[in-house]
Amino acid sequence: YQGDLRGVDAYSRLHHWSKVEADKSIREHIQDPLAQDLLRQILLPASERLPNMTAVLRHPFFSPTSTEAERYLEKHEEMQLLRENTVVVNKVTDVTSRMLEDSMEKYSRIAFSTDRIAFPTCFVVLPYRLQLDESQNRYCAITSPEFLSCAERLGKCLLEINKATARMSFWMRMNDKIRDPKNGDKFKSQMQEWIKRARVEPCNTIAKEIVKSLGLGSNYSLLCEEILAFDGSISKAKSYMKNPLRAARRAIGQNADSLADMYPSLNLYLIDEDTMMPSYVDEKHSPYPLRISFDKSLFKNALLPFINIAVMKALARGKFHGLAALLGFPPSFVIPDSWKASEPGLLHSTESSDSIEEFVLLQKVVRKDDLQSLWDDASVNSSYSGSKSAGSYSDIRSFSNLSLHRSPSIDLSEGDPVVASVPMIHLELLFREFDPERHFNDLRRVSRNLEESSPGLWTVNQTINDLHEAMELADIEDKLQELMLDFEKKKNTEIELNNLVVKKKEVKMHLSRQGFPFHKEMFHSKDSTDEEYEAQVPDDINAKTDPSAGELRANPKPSGELVQDDGTKIVTYRMRNSDPDLTTDEGGEKKKGKKMRKSKRKFRPWFGAC
């Protein structure tokens, strides 16, 4: 505002101030990265800014030589590189637009309370190595009896984590309904009635009624049907009814422990978000897959949260077969029966991202206590440290993190977003240690624009080329959408026009019955537009809205008489939409009048010249 706040525009801009406006203005006027970050946390609405001066003074801007300041400056450089390497696709088709909105980056921002992500977050960590299948041009695991047993257990544990989250979602909604002070008792009695009916009626019908009453989607019906059809040992209904959060935390923790016991080492593969399969590149020139020495705390609390989100995306894409492709199983892999028991938890689809967003938030709540222990766990710092091989990429390595948990700028109070971002911080350090050149397995980020708030997905160059070639199709889709909107607008305008014309007739008739002086010149005149629009109104509408028209049809008034050669008198009538030749004889019967012969005495006009 250049010091001038006297104008209305300045106050209007301040009134509509937001995080986006602040970021745009800060990047335009401030060059120092630390100062930019500090101002981004101050020049915000009251509910979003730093709470007090203590938190402000803890910012690394006031301690530029601290570890936290060093980490932030590195992050700033990474974001600059990311912006340079992001491929912008201005025109995208509807399918591509849904893919961008369903990107792993979007869900990671929700899960880990961060807006600035400078690396891919869609990956999977496997206890086995994958090999290139040249016939399929994809990574696949080598099939063996040991692999099949491991693969079945791996998929089963990941599916059970997803199912536990689905149960928590369902029972939290159920508990809210039961504890409703207004309608809770009514819902309880209705629930008892449903349970009685389930003993004699099909459970799927009753499940649909329950899900509808809870305001949930039809995808929850199978989960509700499982609760009605089986005892509590299978559906865990009692434990989830009592405390959904505690029951889900217990189930997720048990399956996470089972997963951790399967890993001799960690093989991290980046995922192509277009295919949701491990991306392939020549391992001789790439550090991928990243081979990391196993650490249970790192796996459970820092890596598994990302894997769970990737599993949700894969299930939305292809259900069980999508999960099998994500885990690198060959196309010949047969879905085991143990997986099918988790089918009620398959609530995700590519049509809507609502269920994934809800699951991401619920899992964020579940791991809140675990993140605190990860942050304070001294074993995390010690387990990452170690020598890094400068030789072959295939060596198993461990990485040394910065001692972030000793930083005084971190407030570990309940609800601090920094605690929620712990997995993101550890993943950031992992990529810095193992992939300092930002190779990312030749994956590139695609987005609609270069704004940090715009979601992006990571995919291969071939997919990016396909997106550029599809820009013509995207232009056609945009034009079609515009034309459809114009067509609907025109259609609605015509309907509104006809309604107004009919309404005008009704009002005029009502006023005329009350003796309104329409005979005066100021009211008697008629616009040409009135005649044009009234002519477009169908006659049946005129008859319905103009009572005199119907009356005139029933009792027409004579307009004159005609005398035929034999002396018979014919009465003529003139009424709306009537035949001009319609006449009535003296007997009262209507008939067609004969056309009068022109007199022979009448000369044609051009004979007048004679």
Coordinates of C-alpha atoms in Angstrom, one line a residue:
Y1 CA 0.0 0.0 0.0
Q2 CA 3.1 2.2 0.1
G3 CA 2.1 3.7 3.4
D4 CA -1.3 4.9 2.2
L5 CA -4.3 3.3 3.9
R6 CA -6.8 6.1 3.1
G7 CA -8.3 4.5 0.1
V8 CA -11.2 2.2 0.0
D9 CA -9.3 -0.3 -2.1
A10 CA -6.6 -0.7 0.5
Y11 CA -9.1 -1.5 3.3
S12 CA -11.0 -3.9 0.9
R13 CA -7.8 -5.8 0.2
L14 CA -7.0 -6.0 4.0
H15 CA -10.5 -7.3 4.6
H16 CA -10.1 -10.1 2.1
W17 CA -6.5 -10.9 3.2
S18 CA -5.6 -14.6 3.1
K19 CA -2.6 -16.9 3.1
V20 CA -2.4 -16.8 -0.7
E21 CA -2.4 -13.0 -0.8
A22 CA 0.3 -12.9 1.9
D23 CA 2.5 -15.3 0.1
K24 CA 2.2 -13.4 -3.2
S25 CA 3.0 -10.1 -1.6
I26 CA 5.9 -11.5 0.4
R27 CA 7.6 -13.1 -2.6
E28 CA 7.2 -9.9 -4.5
H29 CA 8.8 -7.6 -2.0
I30 CA 11.1 -9.8 0.2
Q31 CA 14.2 -11.6 -1.0
D32 CA 15.6 -13.2 2.2
P33 CA 14.2 -16.8 2.5
L34 CA 14.1 -16.8 6.3
A35 CA 12.4 -13.4 6.4
Q36 CA 9.9 -14.7 3.9
D37 CA 9.1 -17.7 6.1
L38 CA 8.7 -15.6 9.2
L39 CA 6.4 -13.2 7.5
R40 CA 4.3 -16.1 6.1
Q41 CA 3.6 -17.1 9.7
I42 CA 2.9 -13.6 10.9
L43 CA 1.0 -11.8 8.1
L44 CA -2.0 -14.2 8.4
P45 CA -5.5 -14.1 9.8
A46 CA -5.4 -14.4 13.6
S47 CA -6.4 -18.1 13.6
E48 CA -3.4 -19.1 11.5
R49 CA -0.5 -16.9 12.6
L50 CA 2.1 -17.6 15.3
P51 CA 0.4 -17.4 18.7
N52 CA 2.8 -15.1 20.6
M53 CA 6.1 -13.4 20.6
T54 CA 7.8 -16.4 22.2
A55 CA 7.0 -18.4 19.1
V56 CA 8.1 -15.5 16.9
L57 CA 11.5 -15.2 18.5
R58 CA 12.0 -19.0 18.2
H59 CA 12.0 -18.6 14.4
P60 CA 15.3 -19.4 12.7
F61 CA 15.3 -15.8 11.3
F62 CA 16.6 -14.7 14.7
S63 CA 19.3 -17.5 14.8
P64 CA 20.5 -17.8 11.2
T65 CA 23.4 -20.1 12.2
S66 CA 21.2 -22.6 13.8
T67 CA 20.5 -26.1 12.5
E68 CA 16.9 -25.2 11.9
A69 CA 18.0 -22.2 9.8
E70 CA 20.3 -24.4 7.8
R71 CA 17.6 -27.0 7.2
Y72 CA 15.2 -24.3 6.0
L73 CA 17.7 -22.7 3.6
E74 CA 18.3 -26.1 2.1
K75 CA 14.6 -26.6 1.8
H76 CA 14.3 -23.2 0.0
E77 CA 17.0 -24.2 -2.5
E78 CA 15.2 -27.5 -3.1
M79 CA 11.9 -25.7 -3.7
Q80 CA 13.6 -23.4 -6.3
L81 CA 15.0 -26.5 -8.1
L82 CA 11.5 -28.1 -7.9
R83 CA 10.0 -25.0 -9.5
E84 CA 12.5 -25.1 -12.3
N85 CA 11.9 -28.8 -13.0
T86 CA 8.1 -28.8 -12.8
V87 CA 6.3 -29.3 -16.1
V88 CA 3.3 -27.0 -16.4
V89 CA 0.4 -28.3 -18.4
N90 CA -2.1 -25.5 -18.8
K91 CA -4.8 -27.5 -20.6
V92 CA -5.7 -30.9 -19.3
T93 CA -8.6 -33.3 -19.9
D94 CA -11.2 -34.1 -17.3
V95 CA -9.4 -37.4 -16.5
T96 CA -6.0 -35.7 -16.0
S97 CA -7.6 -33.0 -13.9
R98 CA -9.0 -35.7 -11.6
M99 CA -5.6 -37.4 -11.4
L100 CA -4.0 -34.1 -10.3
E101 CA -6.6 -33.6 -7.7
D102 CA -6.0 -37.1 -6.5
S103 CA -2.3 -36.7 -6.3
M104 CA -0.2 -38.1 -3.4
E105 CA 1.1 -34.6 -2.9
K106 CA -2.3 -33.4 -2.0
Y107 CA -2.9 -36.1 0.6
S108 CA 0.6 -35.6 2.1
R109 CA -0.2 -32.0 2.7
I110 CA -3.3 -33.0 4.7
A111 CA -1.6 -35.8 6.5
F112 CA 1.6 -34.1 7.6
S113 CA 0.5 -30.4 8.0
T114 CA 2.9 -29.0 5.4
D115 CA 2.5 -27.0 2.2
R116 CA 6.0 -27.1 0.9
I117 CA 7.0 -30.5 -0.5
A118 CA 10.1 -30.7 -2.7
F119 CA 10.3 -34.4 -3.4
P120 CA 8.0 -37.3 -4.5
T121 CA 6.0 -38.8 -1.6
C122 CA 4.4 -41.8 -3.5
F123 CA 6.6 -44.8 -2.8
V124 CA 6.5 -48.3 -1.4
V125 CA 9.0 -50.1 0.8
L126 CA 9.3 -53.8 0.2
P127 CA 11.1 -56.6 2.0
Y128 CA 12.3 -58.1 -1.3
R129 CA 14.0 -57.0 -4.5
L130 CA 12.2 -56.5 -7.8
Q131 CA 13.6 -57.3 -11.3
L132 CA 12.7 -56.0 -14.7
D133 CA 10.3 -58.1 -16.7
E134 CA 11.2 -57.1 -20.3
S135 CA 8.0 -58.7 -21.7
Q136 CA 5.9 -56.4 -19.5
N137 CA 8.4 -53.5 -19.3
R138 CA 7.8 -53.3 -15.5
Y139 CA 9.3 -54.3 -12.2
C140 CA 8.1 -57.7 -10.9
A141 CA 9.1 -59.9 -8.0
I142 CA 10.6 -63.3 -8.6
T143 CA 8.0 -65.9 -7.8
S144 CA 8.9 -68.6 -5.3
P145 CA 7.1 -70.3 -2.4
E146 CA 8.9 -68.0 0.1
F147 CA 7.8 -64.9 -1.9
L148 CA 4.2 -66.0 -2.2
S149 CA 4.0 -66.5 1.5
C150 CA 5.6 -63.1 2.2
A151 CA 3.4 -61.4 -0.4
E152 CA 0.2 -62.7 1.0
R153 CA 1.1 -61.6 4.6
L154 CA 2.3 -58.2 3.3
G155 CA -0.9 -57.5 1.4
K156 CA -3.1 -58.8 4.3
C157 CA -1.5 -56.5 6.9
L158 CA -1.8 -53.4 4.6
L159 CA -5.5 -54.3 3.9
E160 CA -6.2 -54.8 7.6
I161 CA -4.8 -51.3 8.4
N162 CA -7.1 -49.8 5.7
K163 CA -10.1 -51.8 7.1
A164 CA -9.4 -50.7 10.7
T165 CA -9.6 -47.1 9.4
A166 CA -12.8 -47.9 7.7
R167 CA -14.3 -49.4 10.8
M168 CA -13.2 -46.3 12.8
S169 CA -14.9 -44.0 10.3
F170 CA -18.2 -46.0 10.5
W171 CA -18.3 -46.3 14.3
M172 CA -17.4 -42.7 14.9
R173 CA -20.4 -41.8 12.8
M174 CA -22.6 -44.3 14.6
N175 CA -21.5 -43.1 18.1
D176 CA -22.3 -39.5 17.1
K177 CA -25.8 -40.6 16.0
I178 CA -26.4 -42.5 19.2
R179 CA -25.1 -39.7 21.5
D180 CA -27.2 -37.1 19.7
P181 CA -29.1 -35.3 22.6
K182 CA -32.2 -34.7 20.4
N183 CA -32.6 -37.9 18.4
G184 CA -30.2 -40.4 20.1
D185 CA -32.9 -42.4 21.9
K186 CA -35.0 -42.7 18.8
F187 CA -32.0 -43.9 16.8
K188 CA -31.2 -46.5 19.5
S189 CA -34.7 -48.0 19.3
Q190 CA -34.5 -48.0 15.6
M191 CA -31.1 -49.8 15.8
Q192 CA -32.6 -52.5 18.0
E193 CA -35.4 -53.0 15.4
W194 CA -32.8 -53.4 12.7
I195 CA -30.9 -56.0 14.7
K196 CA -34.1 -58.0 15.2
R197 CA -35.0 -57.8 11.5
A198 CA -31.4 -59.0 10.6
R199 CA -32.2 -62.4 12.1
V200 CA -34.9 -63.2 9.6
E201 CA -34.4 -60.7 6.7
P202 CA -31.4 -60.3 4.3
C203 CA -28.6 -58.3 5.9
N204 CA -27.8 -56.4 2.8
T205 CA -31.2 -54.7 2.7
I206 CA -31.0 -53.7 6.4
A207 CA -27.4 -52.5 6.0
K208 CA -28.4 -50.1 3.2
E209 CA -31.1 -48.6 5.5
I210 CA -28.6 -48.2 8.4
V211 CA -25.9 -46.6 6.1
K212 CA -28.5 -44.2 4.7
S213 CA -29.7 -43.2 8.1
L214 CA -26.1 -42.4 9.1
G215 CA -25.6 -40.2 6.1
L216 CA -22.8 -42.4 4.7
G217 CA -22.3 -43.5 1.1
S218 CA -23.4 -46.8 -0.3
N219 CA -19.8 -48.0 -0.2
Y220 CA -20.2 -48.5 3.5
S221 CA -23.0 -51.1 3.0
L222 CA -20.7 -54.1 2.9
L223 CA -18.9 -53.0 6.1
C224 CA -22.3 -52.7 7.9
E225 CA -23.5 -56.0 6.5
E226 CA -20.4 -57.7 8.0
I227 CA -21.4 -56.3 11.4
L228 CA -24.9 -57.7 11.1
A229 CA -24.0 -61.1 9.6
F230 CA -21.1 -62.2 11.8
D231 CA -20.4 -62.3 15.5
G232 CA -18.2 -59.7 17.3
S233 CA -15.0 -61.8 16.9
I234 CA -14.9 -61.0 13.2
S235 CA -16.4 -57.4 13.1
K236 CA -14.9 -56.3 16.4
A237 CA -18.1 -54.4 16.9
K238 CA -17.9 -54.2 20.7
S239 CA -14.5 -52.7 20.9
Y240 CA -15.1 -50.2 18.1
M241 CA -18.5 -49.3 19.6
K242 CA -16.9 -48.6 23.0
N243 CA -14.0 -46.5 21.7
P244 CA -13.4 -46.4 17.9
L245 CA -10.1 -44.5 18.2
R246 CA -8.5 -46.9 20.7
A247 CA -9.7 -50.0 18.8
A248 CA -8.3 -48.6 15.5
R249 CA -5.0 -47.7 17.1
R250 CA -4.7 -51.2 18.5
A251 CA -5.5 -52.9 15.2
I252 CA -3.2 -50.6 13.2
G253 CA -0.4 -51.1 15.7
Q254 CA -0.7 -54.9 15.6
N255 CA -0.5 -55.0 11.8
A256 CA 2.3 -52.5 11.7
D257 CA 4.3 -54.7 14.1
S258 CA 3.5 -57.7 11.9
L259 CA 4.8 -55.8 8.9
A260 CA 8.0 -54.7 10.6
D261 CA 8.8 -58.4 11.5
M262 CA 8.9 -59.2 7.7
Y263 CA 11.6 -56.8 6.7
P264 CA 15.3 -57.8 6.8
S265 CA 16.1 -54.5 5.1
L266 CA 14.2 -51.7 3.5
N267 CA 14.0 -51.4 -0.3
L268 CA 12.3 -48.1 -1.3
Y269 CA 10.8 -47.9 -4.8
L270 CA 9.3 -44.7 -6.1
I271 CA 5.9 -45.0 -7.7
D272 CA 4.7 -43.7 -11.1
E273 CA 1.4 -42.0 -10.1
D274 CA 0.1 -42.6 -13.6
T275 CA 0.3 -46.4 -13.4
M276 CA 0.6 -46.7 -9.6
M277 CA 3.4 -49.2 -10.2
P278 CA 7.1 -49.0 -9.2
S279 CA 9.0 -46.9 -11.8
Y280 CA 11.8 -48.5 -13.6
V281 CA 15.2 -47.0 -14.5
D282 CA 18.6 -48.5 -15.1
E283 CA 20.0 -49.2 -11.7
K284 CA 23.6 -48.7 -12.8
H285 CA 23.0 -44.9 -13.2
S286 CA 20.4 -44.5 -10.4
P287 CA 20.5 -44.8 -6.6
Y288 CA 17.1 -46.5 -6.7
P289 CA 15.8 -48.6 -5.2
L290 CA 17.1 -47.1 -2.0
R291 CA 18.4 -49.8 0.3
I292 CA 18.3 -48.7 3.9
S293 CA 19.3 -50.7 7.0
F294 CA 16.2 -51.7 8.9
D295 CA 14.9 -49.6 11.8
K296 CA 11.6 -50.5 13.3
S297 CA 10.8 -47.0 14.6
L298 CA 11.7 -45.4 11.3
F299 CA 9.6 -47.9 9.3
K300 CA 6.5 -47.7 11.5
N301 CA 6.3 -44.0 12.2
A302 CA 8.1 -42.3 9.3
L303 CA 7.6 -44.5 6.2
L304 CA 4.5 -46.6 6.8
P305 CA 2.2 -43.5 6.9
F306 CA 3.2 -42.7 3.3
I307 CA 2.8 -46.4 2.3
N308 CA -0.7 -46.5 3.7
I309 CA -1.8 -43.5 1.5
A310 CA -0.2 -45.1 -1.6
V311 CA -2.2 -48.3 -0.8
M312 CA -5.4 -46.3 -0.7
K313 CA -4.7 -44.8 -4.1
A314 CA -3.9 -48.2 -5.5
L315 CA -7.1 -49.7 -4.1
A316 CA -9.1 -46.8 -5.6
R317 CA -7.5 -47.5 -8.9
G318 CA -7.9 -51.3 -9.1
K319 CA -9.0 -52.8 -5.8
F320 CA -7.0 -56.0 -5.0
H321 CA -5.3 -56.0 -8.4
G322 CA -4.2 -52.4 -7.9
L323 CA -2.6 -53.3 -4.6
A324 CA -0.8 -56.3 -6.3
A325 CA 0.6 -54.0 -9.0
L326 CA 1.8 -51.5 -6.4
L327 CA 3.7 -54.2 -4.5
G328 CA 5.4 -55.5 -7.6
F329 CA 3.5 -58.8 -7.9
P330 CA 3.6 -60.4 -11.4
P331 CA 0.4 -60.3 -13.5
S332 CA 0.0 -64.0 -12.9
F333 CA -0.4 -63.5 -9.2
V334 CA -3.7 -65.0 -7.9
I335 CA -5.5 -62.9 -5.3
P336 CA -5.5 -65.1 -2.1
D337 CA -8.6 -65.7 -0.1
S338 CA -7.1 -64.1 3.0
W339 CA -7.2 -60.7 1.1
K340 CA -10.9 -61.1 0.2
A341 CA -11.8 -61.0 3.9
S342 CA -10.8 -57.3 3.9
E343 CA -13.2 -56.4 1.0
P344 CA -15.6 -54.5 3.3
G345 CA -12.9 -51.9 3.8
L346 CA -12.5 -51.2 0.1
L347 CA -14.3 -47.8 0.2
H348 CA -12.2 -45.8 -2.2
S349 CA -12.8 -45.0 -5.9
T350 CA -11.4 -42.8 -8.6
E351 CA -14.7 -40.9 -8.8
S352 CA -14.3 -39.2 -5.5
S353 CA -11.4 -38.6 -3.1
D354 CA -13.5 -37.9 -0.1
S355 CA -12.9 -41.3 1.5
I356 CA -9.2 -41.1 1.1
E357 CA -9.1 -37.6 2.6
E358 CA -11.1 -38.8 5.6
F359 CA -8.9 -41.9 6.1
V360 CA -5.8 -39.7 5.9
L361 CA -7.1 -37.4 8.7
L362 CA -8.2 -40.4 10.9
Q363 CA -4.8 -42.0 10.6
K364 CA -3.2 -38.7 11.4
V365 CA -5.1 -38.7 14.7
V366 CA -4.2 -42.3 15.4
R367 CA -0.5 -41.8 15.1
K368 CA -0.3 -38.5 17.1
D369 CA 1.1 -40.3 20.2
D370 CA 3.5 -42.4 18.1
L371 CA 4.9 -39.3 16.5
Q372 CA 5.7 -37.8 19.8
S373 CA 7.6 -40.9 20.8
L374 CA 9.4 -40.9 17.5
W375 CA 10.5 -37.3 18.0
D376 CA 11.8 -38.0 21.5
D377 CA 13.2 -41.5 20.8
A378 CA 17.0 -41.3 21.1
S379 CA 17.3 -44.5 19.1
V380 CA 16.1 -42.7 16.0
N381 CA 19.1 -40.4 16.0
S382 CA 21.6 -43.2 16.7
S383 CA 20.1 -45.7 14.2
Y384 CA 20.4 -43.3 11.3
S385 CA 24.0 -42.5 11.9
G386 CA 26.6 -44.6 10.2
S387 CA 29.1 -44.7 7.3
K388 CA 27.8 -44.1 3.8
S389 CA 29.3 -46.2 1.1
A390 CA 30.7 -44.2 -1.7
G391 CA 30.7 -47.2 -4.0
S392 CA 27.9 -49.2 -5.5
Y393 CA 24.3 -48.0 -5.1
S394 CA 23.3 -51.6 -4.3
D395 CA 25.0 -51.5 -0.9
I396 CA 22.7 -51.3 2.2
R397 CA 23.2 -48.0 3.9
S398 CA 22.0 -46.0 6.8
F399 CA 21.7 -42.2 6.9
S400 CA 22.7 -39.6 9.5
N401 CA 20.0 -37.1 10.3
L402 CA 20.3 -33.6 11.7
S403 CA 19.6 -33.4 15.4
L404 CA 16.3 -31.7 14.9
H405 CA 14.7 -32.9 18.1
R406 CA 17.1 -30.7 20.0
S407 CA 16.1 -27.6 18.2
P408 CA 14.6 -25.0 20.5
S409 CA 12.3 -23.7 17.7
I410 CA 10.1 -26.8 17.9
D411 CA 7.1 -26.5 20.2
L412 CA 6.0 -30.1 21.1
S413 CA 2.7 -29.0 22.6
E414 CA -0.5 -30.9 21.7
G415 CA -1.7 -29.9 18.3
D416 CA 1.6 -28.4 17.1
P417 CA 1.7 -29.0 13.3
V418 CA 5.5 -29.6 13.5
V419 CA 4.8 -32.9 15.4
A420 CA 2.4 -34.0 12.6
S421 CA 5.1 -33.2 10.0
V422 CA 7.7 -35.5 11.7
P423 CA 7.4 -38.2 8.9
M424 CA 7.8 -35.6 6.2
I425 CA 11.0 -34.2 7.9
H426 CA 12.5 -37.7 8.1
L427 CA 11.6 -38.4 4.5
E428 CA 13.2 -35.1 3.5
L429 CA 16.4 -36.0 5.3
L430 CA 16.4 -39.5 3.8
F431 CA 16.3 -38.1 0.2
R432 CA 19.0 -35.6 1.0
E433 CA 21.3 -38.4 2.2
F434 CA 20.5 -41.0 -0.4
D435 CA 19.7 -38.9 -3.5
P436 CA 21.6 -35.6 -3.1
E437 CA 21.5 -35.0 -6.9
R438 CA 17.7 -35.1 -6.9
H439 CA 17.6 -38.0 -9.4
F440 CA 14.2 -39.2 -8.3
N441 CA 14.4 -42.2 -10.7
D442 CA 13.8 -39.8 -13.7
L443 CA 10.4 -39.0 -12.5
R444 CA 9.2 -35.4 -13.1
R445 CA 6.5 -33.4 -11.4
V446 CA 3.4 -32.2 -13.4
S447 CA 1.1 -29.4 -12.3
R448 CA -1.3 -26.9 -13.6
N449 CA 0.9 -23.9 -12.6
L450 CA 4.0 -23.0 -10.6
E451 CA 2.1 -21.9 -7.4
E452 CA 3.1 -23.9 -4.4
S453 CA -0.5 -24.5 -3.5
S454 CA -1.2 -26.2 -6.8
P455 CA -1.1 -30.0 -6.5
G456 CA 1.2 -32.0 -8.7
L457 CA 1.9 -35.6 -9.5
W458 CA 5.2 -37.4 -10.3
T459 CA 5.3 -39.5 -13.5
V460 CA 7.6 -40.5 -16.3
N461 CA 8.5 -38.4 -19.4
Q462 CA 6.4 -40.6 -21.7
T463 CA 3.3 -39.7 -19.8
I464 CA 4.2 -36.0 -19.9
N465 CA 4.6 -36.2 -23.6
D466 CA 1.1 -37.8 -23.8
L467 CA -0.3 -35.0 -21.8
H468 CA 1.1 -32.4 -24.2
E469 CA -0.4 -34.2 -27.1
A470 CA -3.7 -34.3 -25.4
M471 CA -3.9 -30.6 -25.1
E472 CA -5.9 -30.3 -28.3
L473 CA -8.5 -32.7 -26.8
A474 CA -8.5 -30.6 -23.6
D475 CA -9.3 -27.5 -25.7
I476 CA -12.2 -29.2 -27.3
E477 CA -13.5 -30.3 -24.0
D478 CA -13.3 -26.7 -22.7
K479 CA -15.2 -25.4 -25.7
L480 CA -17.8 -28.1 -25.4
Q481 CA -18.3 -27.2 -21.8
E482 CA -18.7 -23.5 -22.6
L483 CA -21.2 -24.3 -25.3
M484 CA -23.2 -26.5 -23.0
L485 CA -23.3 -23.7 -20.4
D486 CA -24.4 -21.2 -23.1
F487 CA -27.1 -23.7 -24.3
E488 CA -28.4 -24.3 -20.8
K489 CA -28.4 -20.5 -20.1
K490 CA -30.3 -19.9 -23.3
K491 CA -32.8 -22.6 -22.5
N492 CA -33.4 -21.2 -19.0
T493 CA -33.8 -17.7 -20.5
E494 CA -36.5 -18.9 -22.9
I495 CA -38.4 -20.7 -20.1
E496 CA -38.2 -17.6 -17.9
L497 CA -39.3 -15.4 -20.8
N498 CA -42.4 -17.5 -21.4
N499 CA -43.2 -17.5 -17.7
L500 CA -43.0 -13.8 -17.6
V501 CA -45.3 -13.3 -20.6
V502 CA -47.8 -15.7 -19.1
K503 CA -47.5 -13.9 -15.7
K504 CA -48.1 -10.5 -17.5
K505 CA -51.3 -11.8 -19.0
E506 CA -52.5 -13.1 -15.7
V507 CA -51.8 -9.8 -14.0
K508 CA -53.5 -7.8 -16.8
M509 CA -56.6 -10.0 -16.6
H510 CA -56.7 -9.6 -12.8
L511 CA -56.5 -5.8 -13.0
S512 CA -59.1 -5.6 -15.8
R513 CA -61.6 -7.5 -13.6
Q514 CA -61.0 -4.9 -10.9
G515 CA -61.8 -2.1 -13.3
F516 CA -58.2 -1.0 -14.0
P517 CA -58.3 1.9 -16.6
F518 CA -56.6 0.1 -19.5
H519 CA -58.6 2.3 -21.9
K520 CA -56.4 5.2 -21.1
E521 CA -53.7 5.9 -23.6
M522 CA -50.8 5.5 -21.1
F523 CA -52.0 1.9 -20.4
H524 CA -53.5 1.0 -23.7
S525 CA -50.4 1.2 -25.8
K526 CA -48.6 -2.0 -26.6
D527 CA -44.9 -2.5 -27.2
S528 CA -43.7 -4.3 -30.3
T529 CA -41.7 -6.6 -28.0
D530 CA -45.0 -7.6 -26.3
E531 CA -46.5 -8.6 -29.6
E532 CA -43.4 -10.5 -30.6
Y533 CA -43.1 -12.5 -27.3
E534 CA -46.8 -13.1 -26.8
A535 CA -46.9 -14.6 -30.3
Q536 CA -44.4 -17.2 -29.1
V537 CA -46.6 -18.3 -26.2
P538 CA -48.6 -21.5 -27.2
D539 CA -52.3 -21.1 -27.6
D540 CA -53.1 -23.5 -24.9
I541 CA -51.2 -21.3 -22.4
N542 CA -53.2 -18.3 -23.6
A543 CA -56.4 -20.2 -23.1
K544 CA -55.4 -21.2 -19.6
T545 CA -54.2 -17.8 -18.5
D546 CA -56.8 -15.7 -20.4
P547 CA -60.3 -16.6 -19.1
S548 CA -62.0 -14.5 -21.8
A549 CA -60.4 -16.6 -24.5
G550 CA -62.0 -19.8 -23.2
E551 CA -65.3 -18.0 -22.8
L552 CA -65.2 -16.6 -26.3
R553 CA -64.6 -20.1 -27.7
A554 CA -67.7 -21.4 -25.7
N555 CA -70.0 -18.5 -26.5
P556 CA -68.8 -16.7 -29.6
K557 CA -70.4 -13.3 -30.4
P558 CA -71.8 -12.5 -33.9
S559 CA -69.7 -10.2 -36.0
G560 CA -72.1 -9.6 -39.0
E561 CA -74.6 -11.2 -41.5
L562 CA -74.4 -12.4 -45.0
V563 CA -77.5 -12.8 -47.4
Q564 CA -77.3 -15.6 -49.9
D565 CA -79.0 -15.5 -53.4
D566 CA -81.9 -17.5 -52.1
G567 CA -82.5 -15.0 -49.3
T568 CA -81.1 -17.1 -46.5
K569 CA -79.3 -15.0 -43.8
I570 CA -76.0 -16.4 -42.5
V571 CA -74.6 -15.0 -39.2
T572 CA -70.7 -14.8 -39.1
Y573 CA -68.5 -15.0 -36.1
R574 CA -64.9 -14.0 -35.4
M575 CA -63.0 -15.5 -32.5
R576 CA -59.4 -16.4 -31.7
N577 CA -57.9 -19.1 -33.7
S578 CA -61.2 -19.7 -35.5
D579 CA -61.8 -20.4 -39.2
P580 CA -62.6 -17.1 -40.9
D581 CA -65.1 -18.9 -43.2
L582 CA -67.0 -20.5 -40.2
T583 CA -70.7 -19.4 -40.3
T584 CA -74.1 -20.4 -38.8
D585 CA -77.4 -20.5 -40.6
E586 CA -80.8 -19.5 -39.3
G587 CA -81.2 -23.0 -37.8
G588 CA -78.2 -22.5 -35.6
E589 CA -76.0 -25.1 -37.4
K590 CA -72.4 -24.1 -38.2
K591 CA -71.3 -24.7 -41.8
K592 CA -68.8 -23.4 -44.3
G593 CA -70.2 -20.4 -46.1
K594 CA -69.9 -20.2 -49.8
K595 CA -67.6 -17.8 -51.3
M596 CA -69.4 -14.8 -52.7
R597 CA -69.1 -14.4 -56.4
K598 CA -67.7 -11.1 -57.4
S599 CA -70.1 -8.8 -59.3
K600 CA -69.7 -8.5 -63.0
R601 CA -70.2 -4.8 -62.8
K602 CA -66.9 -4.5 -60.8
F603 CA -64.1 -3.8 -63.3
R604 CA -60.5 -4.7 -62.6
P605 CA -58.5 -1.6 -61.6
W606 CA -56.5 -1.5 -64.8
F607 CA -59.7 -1.1 -66.8
G608 CA -60.0 2.4 -65.3
A609 CA -57.5 3.7 -67.8
C610 CA -60.1 3.1 -70.6

